[in-house]
């Protein structure tokens, strides 16, 4: 039934293939291709096999990125997860060295991650007046502090702990064809995380909370419960990150996981997720993650200093967040002319 | 006869993507007059104001200030030329003080230092002239809507404007507060300022304006002397058709009690509030702003926690801890503040409408976008929303149309048993108002219980079966439809000890 005036409102979605290609994700795909061309151009060793071989230690971060994507869409932030990776890895190594079977060590690794995430979620949802940046800064210090106490007490000295029995980890580091197991796991976890965020009622709630928390609450969304779930999920994925990182490092030290949280936030933002909440999606972030990984591998093969690589990634990040303002400025100028 | 025009606009056209918001409109403002600007929701009134103040650049048209053509590049130019506006949706900074808000953008600075003492004194002077009952150092977010309105007016006055524009300033005000605003406007007029006043309330226009300009469908319809046009003709000019029987309240057989609230108390907000609703009944809840109406129903719906009190639905006591508990039980709230509580402004209209029920429409947790689109379209058309597609962001709608989206969102909830509407027609034009009343009538006929909070006397009196009046956090009385008069409501809204003071206002 139309209203008194008989006005009709269109309900036909617009878009189609053209708008998809013009979107930021479309641009990211082009950039990914560009980065790979660049890689081949600057480094003779840049080929599929080498890239896949170097990939696992970077892949680990991508697990964490998916969880961070959810947190950012909520309009929250979690800067403790790099330290949580260190803690989870350390506990895993120490418990394995103390005789725990590999499968138990794996459960411990994921469990520590989950518990850490739940702790963040608990504090963030109990004391909603605290900024989450501060909450997770606190837990970051706590997680790393605990890890350091563990090193000193049971580690191999000098702030390290290495895994004595690496059989299990070797198994996880195996390849299926040319692809490492981690690669498949990232794809599976990624697809699930992308679909849940984009297609389910749960995902829609995250966007609602990130866009207007008050209106979401009035609409009957259990805001704090959902935030708690997302923090716990990020913690669990950080545990997964720690596990796959071990398959590349076989041990952990005081700097393990340092800066991961910032790198995954960078991937998300580069992928189009706004830190102010409610915007972007994980498809973009997923592509962006591979752009950054490929770039690092390519530049790394040329023996370019890691600090320089970070500068380049930082620049890319700033440019990418500027793109919307630049393009709207251009259209505004066109309109005026 | 040469008129003394202070402001004139000719042939103004403003185009937004997909909509022509203004189509060659004219406007003339005489020096020292109060000029009402009226028209349907989405007619282009707010857009027109923003063209005058330089917020929007018009595609076509000219503007003359005291006979000189002017081109404003932004709000700053307009401010410097002596034009000040109070916009429809508040633009204040809630965490800053009253003084900071008033002088935002034109602080008193001497050699790089902000002169707080001067500014606070200046602010106090402005507030005194408005008879305000709060301090310059108060935080704006902690003030009531009426008080915030006053801050915005003080802000407009602080620039020493010659032309003052008020976009729906009374939409959230009760009779008493409106009266106060009328007095302020009259005083400004007597001081020689020229005023443009937008409102959907006819009583505002009759009380204040000498002339009224009407827009409809982005076009200029005409300018009339308020004394020289009948109410019916004016309505026809505004909505393009006649409207009779504004309050289509039918007498229907009331059923059993469906909803009851007992002894609701939240210290500092409201005390021992009890009332009941029968199936098919429309209950009016009124009182002055600050009487605790919104706070009470927010506690009923689980937004805030009451200290004590019971809620019964169909005879069974409910435990409501969160909004979702009330909703699941079938108690639907239409919140007061559309921009903060009712809508996600950056989202499309459709998603806004279906947000509370996306779970019901979904298949195993996956959103059923097709079903959502159809339902949203249907509900939005039912309340006659002026929109192009259900995908356009809520922020792109006019104020009244945003309100319609909030109504559509409440109506989309199929398990409704009781609906609590907090100022449902705030900012809505006459035509659409009547449609919302009709919808309320239909809901009543179907046996739902309806609670309407409203500050608008005619609608409370016109639509309610029973009226509960609140005063200072308590229910001060209940009036039957047969015995209700404006005077009795006012009497009950004011505290006994206060009644002399209130009566004089
Ligand atoms: N920023 C914007 N982007 C796109 N369309 C807009 C924007 N602002 C306003 N419009 C459209 O312009 C038209 C006029 O809106 P405007 O806000 O001026 O109406 P109004 O007369 O003030 O109505 P109301 O009484 O509901 O406040 C509407 O159709 C609205 O949807
Ligand atoms: Mg308006």
Tab-separated table of C-alpha atoms in Angstrom, chain A residues 1 4 42 124 176 265 267 272:
chain	number	residue	atom	x	y	z
A	1	UNK	CA	0.000	0.000	0.000
A	4	UNK	CA	-1.872	9.068	0.522
A	42	UNK	CA	62.943	-5.915	-8.899
A	124	UNK	CA	35.809	-3.391	28.004
A	176	UNK	CA	49.956	-29.659	0.523
A	265	UNK	CA	45.220	-2.558	12.011
A	267	UNK	CA	45.976	-4.043	6.860
A	272	UNK	CA	38.920	0.101	3.703
